CSV table of C-alpha atoms in Angstrom, one decimal:
chain,number,residue,atom,x,y,z
A,1,GLU,CA,12.7,4.2,-14.8
A,2,ASP,CA,9.6,5.0,-12.8
A,3,GLN,CA,10.5,5.9,-9.2
A,4,VAL,CA,9.0,7.3,-6.1
A,5,THR,CA,11.3,8.8,-3.4
A,6,GLN,CA,10.2,10.0,0.0
A,7,SER,CA,12.0,12.2,2.4
A,8,PRO,CA,13.0,12.4,5.1
A,9,GLU,CA,13.2,8.7,6.1
A,10,ALA,CA,12.3,9.6,9.7
A,11,LEU,CA,11.1,12.8,11.4
A,12,ARG,CA,10.7,13.7,15.1
A,13,LEU,CA,8.5,16.6,16.0
A,14,GLN,CA,7.3,18.1,19.2
A,15,GLU,CA,3.6,18.3,19.6
A,16,GLY,CA,2.3,21.4,17.8
A,17,GLU,CA,5.5,21.7,15.6
A,18,SER,CA,4.2,21.8,12.0
A,19,SER,CA,6.3,20.3,9.2
A,20,SER,CA,6.0,18.7,5.7
A,21,LEU,CA,6.8,15.3,4.2
A,22,ASN,CA,8.0,15.1,0.7
A,23,CYS,CA,7.2,12.6,-2.1
A,24,SER,CA,9.2,13.1,-5.3
A,25,TYR,CA,8.1,11.0,-8.3
A,26,THR,CA,9.3,10.3,-11.9
A,27,VAL,CA,6.4,8.4,-13.4
A,28,SER,CA,5.3,8.5,-17.0
A,29,GLY,CA,1.6,9.1,-17.4
A,30,LEU,CA,0.7,9.7,-13.7
A,31,ARG,CA,-2.8,8.5,-13.0
A,32,GLY,CA,-3.1,9.5,-9.3
A,33,LEU,CA,-0.8,10.2,-6.4
A,34,PHE,CA,-1.9,8.4,-3.2
A,35,TRP,CA,-1.0,9.0,0.4
A,36,TYR,CA,-1.5,6.3,3.1
A,37,ARG,CA,-0.9,6.1,6.8
A,38,GLN,CA,0.6,2.9,8.3
A,39,ASP,CA,0.6,2.2,12.0
A,40,PRO,CA,3.0,-0.5,13.3
A,41,GLY,CA,1.8,-4.0,12.7
A,42,LYS,CA,-1.1,-2.9,10.5
A,43,GLY,CA,-1.9,-2.4,6.9
A,44,PRO,CA,-1.8,1.0,5.2
A,45,GLU,CA,-4.8,3.2,5.6
A,46,PHE,CA,-5.9,5.4,2.7
A,47,LEU,CA,-5.7,9.2,3.2
A,48,PHE,CA,-5.8,11.1,-0.1
A,49,THR,CA,-5.7,10.8,-3.8
A,50,LEU,CA,-4.4,13.7,-6.0
A,51,TYR,CA,-4.8,13.7,-9.7
A,52,SER,CA,-3.5,16.9,-11.2
A,53,ALA,CA,-0.8,19.6,-10.4
A,54,GLY,CA,-2.2,22.3,-8.1
A,55,GLU,CA,-4.7,20.0,-6.5
A,56,GLU,CA,-4.9,20.1,-2.7
A,57,LYS,CA,-6.9,18.0,-0.2
A,58,GLU,CA,-7.3,18.3,3.6
A,59,LYS,CA,-8.2,16.1,6.4
A,60,GLU,CA,-8.0,17.3,10.0
A,61,ARG,CA,-4.4,18.3,10.5
A,62,LEU,CA,-3.2,16.9,7.2
A,63,LYS,CA,-3.1,18.7,3.8
A,64,ALA,CA,-1.7,17.1,0.7
A,65,THR,CA,-0.6,19.0,-2.3
A,66,LEU,CA,0.7,18.0,-5.8
A,67,THR,CA,3.0,19.6,-8.3
A,68,LYS,CA,4.3,18.1,-11.6
A,69,LYS,CA,7.3,16.5,-9.8
A,70,GLU,CA,6.4,16.1,-6.2
A,71,SER,CA,3.8,15.9,-3.5
A,72,PHE,CA,3.8,17.3,0.0
A,73,LEU,CA,2.0,16.1,3.1
A,74,HIS,CA,1.8,19.1,5.4
A,75,ILE,CA,1.1,18.4,9.1
A,76,THR,CA,-0.2,21.3,11.1
A,77,ALA,CA,0.1,21.3,14.9
A,78,PRO,CA,0.6,17.6,15.1
A,79,LYS,CA,-0.4,15.4,18.0
A,80,PRO,CA,1.2,12.2,19.3
A,81,GLU,CA,-1.6,10.2,17.7
A,82,ASP,CA,-0.3,11.4,14.3
A,83,SER,CA,2.8,9.2,14.8
A,84,ALA,CA,2.9,6.7,12.0
A,85,THR,CA,4.7,5.9,8.8
A,86,TYR,CA,3.3,7.8,5.9
A,87,LEU,CA,3.5,6.2,2.4
A,88,CYS,CA,3.0,7.7,-1.0
A,89,ALA,CA,2.3,5.8,-4.1
A,90,ALA,CA,2.0,6.8,-7.8
A,91,ARG,CA,-0.2,5.0,-10.3
A,92,ARG,CA,0.8,4.9,-13.9
A,93,VAL,CA,-1.1,5.4,-17.1
A,94,PRO,CA,-4.6,3.9,-17.5
A,95,GLY,CA,-4.6,0.2,-18.4
A,96,THR,CA,-1.8,-0.7,-16.0
A,97,TYR,CA,-2.4,-1.5,-12.4
A,98,LYS,CA,1.0,-0.8,-11.2
A,99,TYR,CA,1.2,1.3,-8.1
A,100,ILE,CA,4.8,2.4,-7.3
A,101,PHE,CA,5.2,2.9,-3.5
A,102,GLY,CA,7.8,5.0,-1.8
A,103,THR,CA,9.6,3.6,1.3
A,104,GLY,CA,7.8,5.9,3.6
A,105,THR,CA,8.5,8.6,6.2
A,106,ARG,CA,8.4,7.4,9.9
A,107,LEU,CA,6.9,10.3,11.9
A,108,LYS,CA,7.2,10.5,15.7
A,109,VAL,CA,5.4,13.3,17.5
A,110,LEU,CA,6.5,13.8,21.0
A,111,ALA,CA,4.2,15.1,23.7
B,1,ASN,CA,-18.3,-4.5,7.5
B,2,ALA,CA,-15.1,-6.4,8.2
B,3,GLY,CA,-13.3,-4.7,5.2
B,4,VAL,CA,-10.3,-6.8,4.1
B,5,THR,CA,-9.3,-9.7,6.2
B,6,GLN,CA,-6.3,-12.0,5.9
B,7,THR,CA,-5.5,-15.4,7.4
B,8,PRO,CA,-3.2,-16.4,9.0
B,9,LYS,CA,-1.7,-13.5,10.8
B,10,PHE,CA,1.6,-15.2,11.4
B,11,ARG,CA,3.3,-18.3,9.9
B,12,VAL,CA,6.7,-20.0,10.1
B,13,LEU,CA,7.7,-22.3,7.3
B,14,LYS,CA,10.7,-24.5,6.6
B,15,THR,CA,12.4,-24.1,3.2
B,16,GLY,CA,10.5,-26.1,0.6
B,17,GLN,CA,7.2,-26.2,2.4
B,18,SER,CA,4.1,-24.9,0.8
B,19,MET,CA,1.2,-22.7,2.1
B,20,THR,CA,-1.7,-20.6,1.0
B,21,LEU,CA,-2.6,-17.2,2.3
B,22,LEU,CA,-6.2,-16.2,2.2
B,23,CYS,CA,-7.6,-12.8,1.6
B,24,ALA,CA,-11.3,-11.9,1.8
B,25,GLN,CA,-13.2,-8.7,1.3
B,26,ASP,CA,-16.8,-7.8,1.9
B,27,MET,CA,-17.0,-4.5,0.0
B,28,ASN,CA,-17.9,-6.0,-3.4
B,29,HIS,CA,-14.7,-4.7,-4.9
B,30,GLU,CA,-13.6,-5.9,-8.4
B,31,TYR,CA,-9.9,-5.5,-8.0
B,32,MET,CA,-7.7,-7.3,-5.6
B,33,TYR,CA,-3.9,-7.2,-5.0
B,34,TRP,CA,-1.2,-9.0,-3.2
B,35,TYR,CA,1.9,-7.1,-2.0
B,36,ARG,CA,5.0,-7.8,0.0
B,37,GLN,CA,6.6,-5.3,2.3
B,38,ASP,CA,10.3,-5.6,3.2
B,39,PRO,CA,12.4,-3.3,5.3
B,40,GLY,CA,13.9,-0.4,3.3
B,41,MET,CA,11.7,-1.2,0.3
B,42,GLY,CA,8.3,0.1,-0.8
B,43,LEU,CA,5.4,-2.2,-1.1
B,44,ARG,CA,5.9,-4.4,-4.2
B,45,LEU,CA,3.0,-5.9,-6.2
B,46,ILE,CA,3.1,-9.7,-6.5
B,47,HIS,CA,-0.1,-10.5,-8.4
B,48,TYR,CA,-3.4,-8.8,-8.9
B,49,SER,CA,-6.9,-9.5,-10.2
B,50,VAL,CA,-9.3,-7.3,-12.0
B,51,GLY,CA,-12.3,-9.5,-11.5
B,52,GLU,CA,-13.5,-13.0,-10.6
B,53,GLY,CA,-11.6,-15.6,-12.5
B,54,THR,CA,-8.8,-13.3,-13.6
B,55,THR,CA,-5.3,-12.9,-12.4
B,56,ALA,CA,-2.2,-11.1,-13.7
B,57,LYS,CA,1.5,-10.8,-12.7
B,58,GLY,CA,2.8,-7.8,-10.9
B,59,GLU,CA,6.3,-6.6,-10.2
B,60,VAL,CA,7.7,-9.7,-8.3
B,61,PRO,CA,5.6,-12.7,-9.2
B,62,ASP,CA,8.3,-15.5,-9.2
B,63,GLY,CA,7.7,-18.2,-6.7
B,64,TYR,CA,4.0,-17.3,-6.1
B,65,ASN,CA,0.7,-18.3,-7.6
B,66,VAL,CA,-2.8,-16.9,-7.1
B,67,SER,CA,-6.4,-17.7,-7.7
B,68,ARG,CA,-9.6,-15.7,-7.7
B,69,LEU,CA,-12.4,-18.3,-7.9
B,70,LYS,CA,-14.9,-16.1,-6.0
B,71,LYS,CA,-15.1,-12.3,-6.2
B,72,GLN,CA,-14.6,-11.9,-2.5
B,73,ASN,CA,-11.6,-14.1,-2.2
B,74,PHE,CA,-8.0,-13.9,-3.5
B,75,LEU,CA,-5.6,-16.6,-2.6
B,76,LEU,CA,-1.8,-16.4,-2.7
B,77,GLY,CA,0.2,-19.7,-2.8
B,78,LEU,CA,3.8,-20.5,-2.2
B,79,GLU,CA,4.6,-23.9,-3.7
B,80,SER,CA,8.1,-24.3,-2.4
B,81,ALA,CA,9.0,-21.6,0.2
B,82,ALA,CA,12.4,-20.0,0.2
B,83,PRO,CA,14.1,-17.8,2.8
B,84,SER,CA,13.9,-14.9,0.3
B,85,GLN,CA,10.1,-15.0,0.7
B,86,THR,CA,10.3,-14.0,4.4
B,87,SER,CA,8.3,-10.8,4.4
B,88,VAL,CA,5.0,-9.2,5.5
B,89,TYR,CA,2.3,-9.9,2.9
B,90,PHE,CA,-0.6,-7.5,2.4
B,91,CYS,CA,-3.8,-8.0,0.5
B,92,ALA,CA,-5.7,-5.0,-0.9
B,93,SER,CA,-8.8,-4.3,-2.8
B,94,SER,CA,-10.3,-1.4,-4.8
B,95,TYR,CA,-13.7,-0.7,-6.2
B,96,SER,CA,-13.0,0.1,-9.8
B,97,ASP,CA,-10.6,1.8,-12.2
B,98,SER,CA,-12.1,5.2,-11.5
B,99,TYR,CA,-12.2,4.9,-7.7
B,100,ASN,CA,-9.0,3.1,-7.2
B,101,GLU,CA,-7.8,3.9,-3.7
B,102,GLN,CA,-6.9,0.6,-2.2
B,103,PHE,CA,-8.1,-0.8,1.1
B,104,PHE,CA,-5.5,-3.0,2.8
B,105,GLY,CA,-5.8,-6.0,5.1
B,106,PRO,CA,-3.9,-6.3,8.4
B,107,GLY,CA,-1.1,-8.3,6.9
B,108,THR,CA,0.5,-11.8,7.3
B,109,ARG,CA,4.0,-12.0,8.7
B,110,LEU,CA,5.7,-15.0,7.1
B,111,THR,CA,9.1,-16.4,8.1
B,112,VAL,CA,10.8,-19.0,6.1
B,113,LEU,CA,13.6,-20.8,7.8
């Protein structure tokens, strides 16, 4: 069964304390691994798409990487404004529009 | 650009009542989606559309119907609401199959008593 698992469920960091969020997936025919940020009471906001193992993408303090089994979202020197829930989603083979979302990691960055 | 908008933002229904949630996008996107988000569960796809006049079932379609009469609008209907449909509903859209990152609306919080 296709599955996306995120860990940890929640993470508290001090400002400046770098860390990584994990997204493990078992999806046949992966056609993209997506990362989104979701603030309380709002819809998810797109961050990155990764398509093949070894690919990396960066945006400000965030860097996403992809292997054949998992993706990591690295947060370097986080700030309080990085506090949010981070979601990952996997899309299956072409022709199906099913995106399988993980349950997210709630990140809290303390000043 | 307003992006993806949803109405209403909040709604309380009694069991058995019906309602329609409206999603509108101004980005000329072909694909539109309806998701529900429940505590401890990932976003789950209810229905989706790959273009004007088309709809298809997602992962959890039972109890919901949809229509896409205009390219910019995607409506989600609940014919006879049940407490199990208490959730936060998100609409999303994407440009095409190749550029398929989704843009989400702000959500509708629905409570069914």
